[in-house]
């Protein structure tokens, strides 16, 4: 019999809930296509979700298999969800409930991109696609039905809030944004309303820096002038997708010396916010005189503030997630029921055809009418004999008792014994 599972989904990884930025960085997979290629030999479907505050692997399979695979990849100390629990986690994730910045919208696009990447490498199974598409639908509906993202902040805008809290006010300040991707755009948009004296945008591709700067009225700067503009800036927010540090300790130390006046004094303070993953700022940069370095870990306080104002909305979102999870599991259970019933009816059809042929061979040269009557008779008998069994199997599966459905099918098709529950004394 084909294997029938209600929710063959497993998710494992690390996130801001249990890991700091160093641990998340260590868990990352630098070569995503290579990881997906390796995983496809073990699972019917696999996806990799990597953001600034989480790394999660989603597979069509079980927790034991995923746990063993990640151990082979040198990963440890990760959470694992399986079955309905994995679906609940996925729906909560898409809804923004599980995010560091509760209600943030970027996770929807990140889930879609992870699915697209898996489709491109051929590792996105039909089941995973169904789960992700449903999760995205739930996430969109949560935001439509609740106020969980009303006035919400992204990681990018939270970084701006943090910088503003540290410096007092950004009005009249010089700000440098390093990176022109989605996060860079979010940072720049959050900065646009702060009445800055100047906003600079640096990116390895100068054309992309020009495009972003044009959108928010900033000035694009060439990457080889990065440290010059660090010298001019009060705040630097770095959010590139580079696989290695792009703000080096030694060069930053030299830039900070240029901020000294008088030359023998202490440098003018620099707020440096690194929200990239992997990190953009080299280890040890925070020890340089005048540098106040902040990372993703420092944004937790911003989340605590937003969470306190959105607790009621988050509770409403949890309720909607549970309702949608129940509906989706019922849908999956119906699919499971059809899987078991297909096995049952395939077995019955094989028996029917075999016995029909035996009867016809005993009749010898039968005419067409006789053959038709016997064929109809065997079909009707088979259908009627399976009516009650079909109802029991379908009901058991749809109610989530796949074990009972499987036991019923095996009892009929293989003669297995159904273990009864011991009677109470």
Coordinates of C-alpha atoms in Angstrom, one line a residue:
X1 CA 0.0 0.0 0.0
X2 CA 1.2 3.5 -0.8
X3 CA 2.4 5.5 2.3
X4 CA -0.4 7.9 3.3
X5 CA 0.5 10.6 5.8
X6 CA -1.7 13.4 7.1
X7 CA 0.9 16.2 7.3
X8 CA 4.4 14.9 6.3
X9 CA 6.0 18.2 7.1
X10 CA 9.1 18.8 9.3
X11 CA 10.8 22.1 10.1
X12 CA 14.1 22.6 11.8
X13 CA 16.4 25.5 12.5
X14 CA 17.3 28.4 14.7
X15 CA 15.7 31.8 15.2
X16 CA 15.9 34.9 17.4
X17 CA 13.8 33.1 20.0
X18 CA 16.6 30.8 21.1
X19 CA 19.8 32.0 19.2
X20 CA 21.8 35.2 19.1
X21 CA 23.2 36.7 15.9
X22 CA 26.5 34.7 16.2
X23 CA 24.6 31.4 16.5
X24 CA 22.3 32.2 13.6
X25 CA 25.3 33.1 11.5
X26 CA 27.0 29.8 12.3
X27 CA 23.9 27.9 11.3
X28 CA 23.5 29.5 7.9
X29 CA 24.2 27.7 4.7
X30 CA 26.4 29.9 2.5
X31 CA 25.8 27.9 -0.7
X32 CA 22.0 27.5 -0.8
X33 CA 21.8 25.7 -4.1
X34 CA 24.4 23.1 -3.0
X35 CA 22.4 22.6 0.3
X36 CA 19.2 22.0 -1.6
X37 CA 20.9 19.6 -4.0
X38 CA 22.2 17.6 -1.1
X39 CA 18.9 17.5 0.6
X40 CA 16.9 16.5 -2.5
X41 CA 18.5 13.0 -2.3
X42 CA 16.9 12.5 1.1
X43 CA 13.5 14.2 0.9
X44 CA 10.7 14.4 -1.7
X45 CA 10.7 18.2 -1.1
X46 CA 12.9 20.7 0.7
X47 CA 13.1 24.5 1.1
X48 CA 15.6 26.8 2.9
X49 CA 14.4 30.0 4.6
X50 CA 17.3 32.3 5.6
X51 CA 16.6 35.8 6.9
X52 CA 18.4 38.1 9.2
X53 CA 17.0 36.5 12.3
X54 CA 16.3 32.9 11.4
X55 CA 17.5 29.9 9.4
X56 CA 14.9 27.2 8.9
X57 CA 14.8 24.1 6.7
X58 CA 11.4 22.8 5.6
X59 CA 11.1 19.3 4.2
X60 CA 8.4 16.9 3.1
X61 CA 9.4 14.2 5.6
X62 CA 9.7 13.4 9.2
X63 CA 11.5 15.0 12.1
X64 CA 13.9 12.1 12.6
X65 CA 15.1 12.2 9.0
X66 CA 15.6 16.0 9.1
X67 CA 17.4 15.9 12.4
X68 CA 19.8 13.2 11.1
X69 CA 20.4 15.1 7.9
X70 CA 21.2 18.4 9.7
X71 CA 23.5 16.6 12.0
X72 CA 25.4 15.3 9.0
X73 CA 25.7 18.9 7.8
X74 CA 27.4 19.8 11.0
X75 CA 24.4 21.6 12.6
X76 CA 23.3 21.2 16.2
X77 CA 21.2 22.9 18.9
X78 CA 18.2 23.5 16.7
X79 CA 14.5 23.3 17.2
X80 CA 12.3 20.7 15.3
X81 CA 8.6 20.8 14.5
X82 CA 6.7 18.0 12.9
X83 CA 3.3 17.3 11.4
X84 CA 0.5 19.7 12.7
X85 CA 3.0 21.4 14.9
X86 CA 5.2 22.3 11.9
X87 CA 2.1 23.6 10.1
X88 CA 1.2 25.7 13.1
X89 CA 4.7 27.2 13.2
X90 CA 4.6 27.9 9.5
X91 CA 1.3 29.7 9.6
X92 CA 2.4 31.7 12.7
X93 CA 5.6 32.6 10.9
X94 CA 3.7 33.9 7.8
X95 CA 1.4 35.8 10.0
X96 CA 4.2 37.8 11.6
X97 CA 3.4 36.4 15.1
X98 CA 6.7 34.6 15.3
X99 CA 8.8 37.5 13.9
X100 CA 11.3 39.6 16.0
X101 CA 9.3 42.6 15.0
X102 CA 5.8 41.4 15.5
X103 CA 3.5 42.0 12.5
X104 CA 6.4 42.8 10.0
X105 CA 5.4 42.2 6.4
X106 CA 8.8 41.1 4.9
X107 CA 8.3 37.5 5.9
X108 CA 5.6 37.0 3.2
X109 CA 8.1 37.9 0.5
X110 CA 10.8 35.9 2.1
X111 CA 8.7 32.8 2.1
X112 CA 7.7 33.3 -1.6
X113 CA 11.4 33.7 -2.5
X114 CA 12.4 30.6 -0.7
X115 CA 9.7 28.7 -2.5
X116 CA 10.8 30.2 -5.8
X117 CA 14.4 29.2 -5.1
X118 CA 13.4 25.6 -4.4
X119 CA 11.3 25.5 -7.5
X120 CA 14.3 26.7 -9.5
X121 CA 16.5 23.9 -8.1
X122 CA 13.7 21.4 -8.5
X123 CA 13.3 20.6 -4.8
X124 CA 9.8 22.1 -4.2
X125 CA 7.4 19.2 -4.0
X126 CA 3.7 19.6 -4.7
X127 CA 3.0 19.2 -1.0
X128 CA 5.5 21.9 0.1
X129 CA 4.1 24.2 -2.5
X130 CA 0.6 23.6 -1.1
X131 CA 1.8 24.3 2.5
X132 CA 3.6 27.5 1.6
X133 CA 0.8 28.9 -0.6
X134 CA -1.6 28.2 2.3
X135 CA 0.7 29.9 4.8
X136 CA 1.0 33.0 2.6
X137 CA -2.8 33.1 2.3
X138 CA -3.1 32.9 6.1
X139 CA -0.5 35.6 6.6
X140 CA -2.2 38.0 4.2
X141 CA -5.6 37.3 5.8
X142 CA -4.2 37.9 9.3
X143 CA -3.0 41.3 8.3
X144 CA -6.3 42.0 6.6
X145 CA -8.5 40.9 9.5
X146 CA -6.4 42.3 12.4
X147 CA -4.3 45.4 13.2
X148 CA -1.2 43.4 13.9
X149 CA 0.8 45.4 11.3
X150 CA -0.9 48.7 11.8
X151 CA 1.9 51.2 12.2
X152 CA 4.2 48.2 12.3
X153 CA 7.9 48.4 11.9
X154 CA 10.3 46.2 9.8
X155 CA 13.8 45.3 10.8
X156 CA 14.9 48.2 8.7
X157 CA 12.7 50.8 10.4
X158 CA 13.5 49.3 13.8
X159 CA 17.1 49.9 13.1
X160 CA 16.3 53.6 12.4
X161 CA 14.3 53.7 15.7
X162 CA 17.2 52.3 17.6
X163 CA 19.6 54.8 16.0
X164 CA 17.3 57.7 16.8
X165 CA 17.0 56.5 20.4
X166 CA 20.8 56.4 20.8
X167 CA 21.5 59.8 19.2
X168 CA 18.5 61.7 20.5
X169 CA 17.2 62.9 17.2
X170 CA 18.1 62.3 13.5
X171 CA 17.1 65.8 12.5
X172 CA 20.0 67.6 10.9
X173 CA 22.2 64.5 10.9
X174 CA 24.2 62.8 8.1
X175 CA 23.2 59.1 7.6
X176 CA 24.9 56.5 5.4
X177 CA 22.9 53.4 4.3
X178 CA 25.1 50.6 3.0
X179 CA 23.1 48.2 0.8
X180 CA 20.4 48.9 -1.8
X181 CA 18.3 45.7 -1.6
X182 CA 14.9 45.3 0.1
X183 CA 16.2 46.0 3.5
X184 CA 18.2 49.0 2.3
X185 CA 14.9 50.4 0.8
X186 CA 13.1 49.9 4.1
X187 CA 15.8 51.7 6.0
X188 CA 15.9 54.5 3.5
X189 CA 12.1 54.9 3.5
X190 CA 12.1 55.1 7.3
X191 CA 14.9 57.7 7.2
X192 CA 13.2 59.8 4.6
X193 CA 10.8 61.4 7.1
X194 CA 13.5 62.3 9.6
X195 CA 14.5 65.8 8.3
X196 CA 18.1 64.7 7.7
X197 CA 20.8 67.1 6.5
X198 CA 22.1 64.4 4.1
X199 CA 21.5 60.8 3.4
X200 CA 24.1 58.8 1.5
X201 CA 23.5 55.4 -0.2
X202 CA 26.5 53.1 -0.9
X203 CA 26.3 49.8 -2.8
X204 CA 28.8 47.7 -4.7
X205 CA 26.8 48.3 -7.8
X206 CA 26.7 52.1 -8.2
X207 CA 23.7 52.0 -10.5
X208 CA 21.6 50.4 -7.8
X209 CA 22.8 52.9 -5.3
X210 CA 21.7 55.7 -7.7
X211 CA 18.2 54.1 -8.1
X212 CA 17.6 53.9 -4.3
X213 CA 19.0 57.3 -3.7
X214 CA 16.7 58.7 -6.4
X215 CA 13.7 57.2 -4.7
X216 CA 14.3 58.9 -1.4
X217 CA 16.1 62.0 -2.4
X218 CA 19.5 60.9 -1.2
X219 CA 23.0 60.9 -2.7
X220 CA 24.5 57.8 -4.2
X221 CA 28.2 57.2 -3.4
X222 CA 30.7 54.9 -4.9
X223 CA 31.8 51.9 -2.8
X224 CA 35.4 52.8 -2.9
X225 CA 34.5 56.0 -1.1
X226 CA 32.7 54.1 1.7
X227 CA 35.1 55.1 4.5
X228 CA 35.2 58.7 3.4
X229 CA 31.4 58.9 3.9
X230 CA 31.6 57.0 7.1
X231 CA 33.8 59.8 8.3
X232 CA 31.2 62.3 7.3
X233 CA 28.2 60.5 8.9
X234 CA 26.6 60.4 12.3
X235 CA 24.9 57.1 11.7
X236 CA 25.7 54.2 9.4
X237 CA 23.2 51.4 8.9
X238 CA 24.6 48.5 7.0
X239 CA 22.3 45.8 5.4
X240 CA 24.0 44.2 2.4
X241 CA 23.7 40.6 1.2
X242 CA 27.5 40.2 1.1
X243 CA 28.8 36.8 2.2
X244 CA 31.6 38.5 4.2
X245 CA 32.3 41.6 6.2
X246 CA 32.4 44.8 4.1
X247 CA 33.3 47.3 6.9
X248 CA 36.7 46.2 8.1
X249 CA 38.1 47.0 11.6
X250 CA 41.4 48.5 10.5
X251 CA 39.9 50.8 7.8
X252 CA 37.2 51.8 10.2
X253 CA 39.7 52.7 12.9
X254 CA 41.6 54.9 10.4
X255 CA 38.3 56.6 9.4
X256 CA 37.5 57.3 13.1
X257 CA 40.8 59.1 13.5
X258 CA 39.7 61.5 10.8
X259 CA 36.7 62.3 13.0
X260 CA 38.9 63.7 15.8
X261 CA 39.0 67.4 16.6
X262 CA 41.4 68.4 17.9
X263 CA 43.5 65.7 16.2
X264 CA 44.7 64.3 19.6
X265 CA 41.2 64.1 21.1
X266 CA 38.5 61.5 21.0
X267 CA 36.6 61.0 17.7
X268 CA 33.1 62.2 17.2
X269 CA 30.8 59.3 18.1
X270 CA 29.5 57.0 15.3
X271 CA 26.3 55.0 15.6
X272 CA 26.9 51.8 13.5
X273 CA 23.9 49.5 13.1
X274 CA 24.6 46.2 11.4
X275 CA 21.4 44.4 10.4
X276 CA 22.9 42.1 7.8
X277 CA 23.1 38.4 8.0
X278 CA 25.9 37.3 7.7
X279 CA 27.2 40.4 9.4
X280 CA 28.6 43.3 7.4
X281 CA 30.9 44.7 10.2
X282 CA 34.0 42.8 11.1
X283 CA 34.4 41.4 14.5
X284 CA 36.0 43.7 17.0
X285 CA 34.9 46.9 15.3
X286 CA 32.8 47.8 18.3
X287 CA 35.9 48.2 20.4
X288 CA 37.2 51.1 18.3
X289 CA 37.2 54.5 20.2
X290 CA 34.0 56.4 19.3
X291 CA 32.2 53.5 17.6
X292 CA 28.8 52.3 19.1
X293 CA 28.0 49.1 17.3
X294 CA 24.5 47.5 17.4
X295 CA 23.3 44.3 15.7
X296 CA 20.1 42.4 15.2
X297 CA 20.3 41.3 18.8
X298 CA 19.9 44.9 20.0
X299 CA 16.6 45.2 18.1
X300 CA 14.8 42.8 20.6
X301 CA 14.0 45.8 22.8
X302 CA 12.1 47.4 19.8
X303 CA 10.1 44.2 19.4
X304 CA 9.2 44.2 23.1
X305 CA 7.8 47.7 22.8
X306 CA 5.8 46.9 19.7
X307 CA 4.6 43.6 21.2
X308 CA 3.2 45.4 24.3
X309 CA 1.0 47.6 22.0
X310 CA -0.1 44.7 19.8
X311 CA -0.8 41.9 22.2
X312 CA -4.5 41.9 21.6
X313 CA -4.0 41.8 17.9
X314 CA -1.5 39.0 18.2
X315 CA -4.1 37.0 20.3
X316 CA -6.7 37.6 17.5
X317 CA -4.1 36.4 15.0
X318 CA -3.4 33.3 17.0
X319 CA -7.1 32.5 17.0
X320 CA -7.3 32.9 13.2
X321 CA -4.2 30.7 12.7
X322 CA -5.7 27.9 14.8
X323 CA -9.0 28.1 12.8
X324 CA -7.1 28.0 9.5
X325 CA -4.9 25.2 10.7
X326 CA -8.0 23.1 11.6
X327 CA -9.4 23.7 8.1
X328 CA -6.2 22.9 6.3
X329 CA -5.7 19.7 8.4
X330 CA -9.2 18.6 7.4
X331 CA -8.3 19.2 3.8
X332 CA -5.1 17.1 4.2
X333 CA -7.1 14.4 6.1
X334 CA -9.5 14.2 3.1
X335 CA -6.5 13.6 0.9
X336 CA -5.2 11.0 3.3
X337 CA -8.6 9.3 3.2
X338 CA -8.5 9.2 -0.6
X339 CA -5.1 7.6 -0.4
X340 CA -6.2 4.8 1.8
X341 CA -9.4 4.3 -0.1
X342 CA -7.5 4.1 -3.4
X343 CA -5.5 1.3 -1.9
X344 CA -8.6 -0.5 -0.7
X345 CA -10.5 -0.2 -4.0
X346 CA -7.4 -1.2 -6.1
X347 CA -7.2 -4.4 -4.0
X348 CA -10.9 -5.0 -4.4
X349 CA -10.8 -4.4 -8.1
X350 CA -8.0 -6.9 -8.5
X351 CA -10.0 -9.5 -6.6
X352 CA -13.1 -8.8 -8.6
X353 CA -11.4 -9.1 -11.9
X354 CA -9.7 -12.3 -10.9
X355 CA -12.9 -14.0 -9.7
X356 CA -14.8 -12.8 -12.7
X357 CA -12.3 -14.4 -15.0
X358 CA -12.5 -17.6 -13.1
X359 CA -16.3 -17.7 -13.3
X360 CA -16.2 -17.0 -17.1
X361 CA -13.6 -19.7 -17.6
X362 CA -15.9 -22.2 -15.9
X363 CA -18.8 -21.2 -18.2
X364 CA -16.7 -21.9 -21.2
X365 CA -17.9 -20.1 -24.4
X366 CA -20.1 -17.4 -22.9
X367 CA -22.0 -14.9 -25.0
X368 CA -21.6 -11.1 -24.7
X369 CA -24.8 -10.8 -22.6
X370 CA -23.6 -13.3 -20.1
X371 CA -20.2 -11.7 -19.8
X372 CA -21.8 -8.3 -19.3
X373 CA -24.2 -9.6 -16.6
X374 CA -21.4 -11.3 -14.7
X375 CA -19.2 -8.2 -14.9
X376 CA -22.0 -6.0 -13.7
X377 CA -22.8 -8.5 -10.9
X378 CA -19.2 -8.5 -9.6
X379 CA -19.0 -4.7 -9.7
X380 CA -22.2 -4.3 -7.7
X381 CA -21.3 -6.9 -5.2
X382 CA -17.8 -5.3 -4.7
X383 CA -19.3 -1.8 -4.3
X384 CA -21.9 -3.0 -1.8
X385 CA -19.5 -5.1 0.3
X386 CA -17.1 -2.1 0.6
X387 CA -19.8 0.5 1.4
X388 CA -19.5 0.3 5.2
X389 CA -15.7 -0.2 5.1
X390 CA -15.3 2.8 2.8
X391 CA -17.3 4.9 5.3
X392 CA -15.3 3.8 8.3
X393 CA -11.9 4.4 6.5
X394 CA -13.0 7.8 5.3
X395 CA -14.4 8.9 8.7
X396 CA -11.3 7.7 10.6
X397 CA -8.9 9.5 8.2
X398 CA -10.9 12.7 8.1
X399 CA -11.1 12.8 11.9
X400 CA -7.3 12.6 12.0
X401 CA -7.0 9.0 13.0
X402 CA -4.8 7.8 10.2
X403 CA -3.7 4.8 12.2
X404 CA -7.3 3.5 12.5
X405 CA -7.8 4.0 8.7
X406 CA -4.6 2.2 7.9
X407 CA -5.5 -0.7 10.3
X408 CA -8.9 -1.1 8.7
X409 CA -7.5 -1.2 5.2
X410 CA -4.8 -3.7 6.3
X411 CA -7.3 -5.9 8.0
X412 CA -9.4 -6.1 4.8
X413 CA -6.6 -6.4 2.3
X414 CA -4.0 -8.3 4.2
X415 CA -5.9 -10.1 7.0
X416 CA -4.1 -8.1 9.7
X417 CA -5.5 -8.2 13.2
X418 CA -7.0 -5.0 14.6
X419 CA -5.8 -4.5 18.1
X420 CA -8.7 -3.6 20.3
X421 CA -8.4 -1.3 23.3
X422 CA -8.2 -3.2 26.6
X423 CA -11.4 -3.2 28.6
X424 CA -11.5 -1.2 31.8
X425 CA -11.8 -3.3 34.9

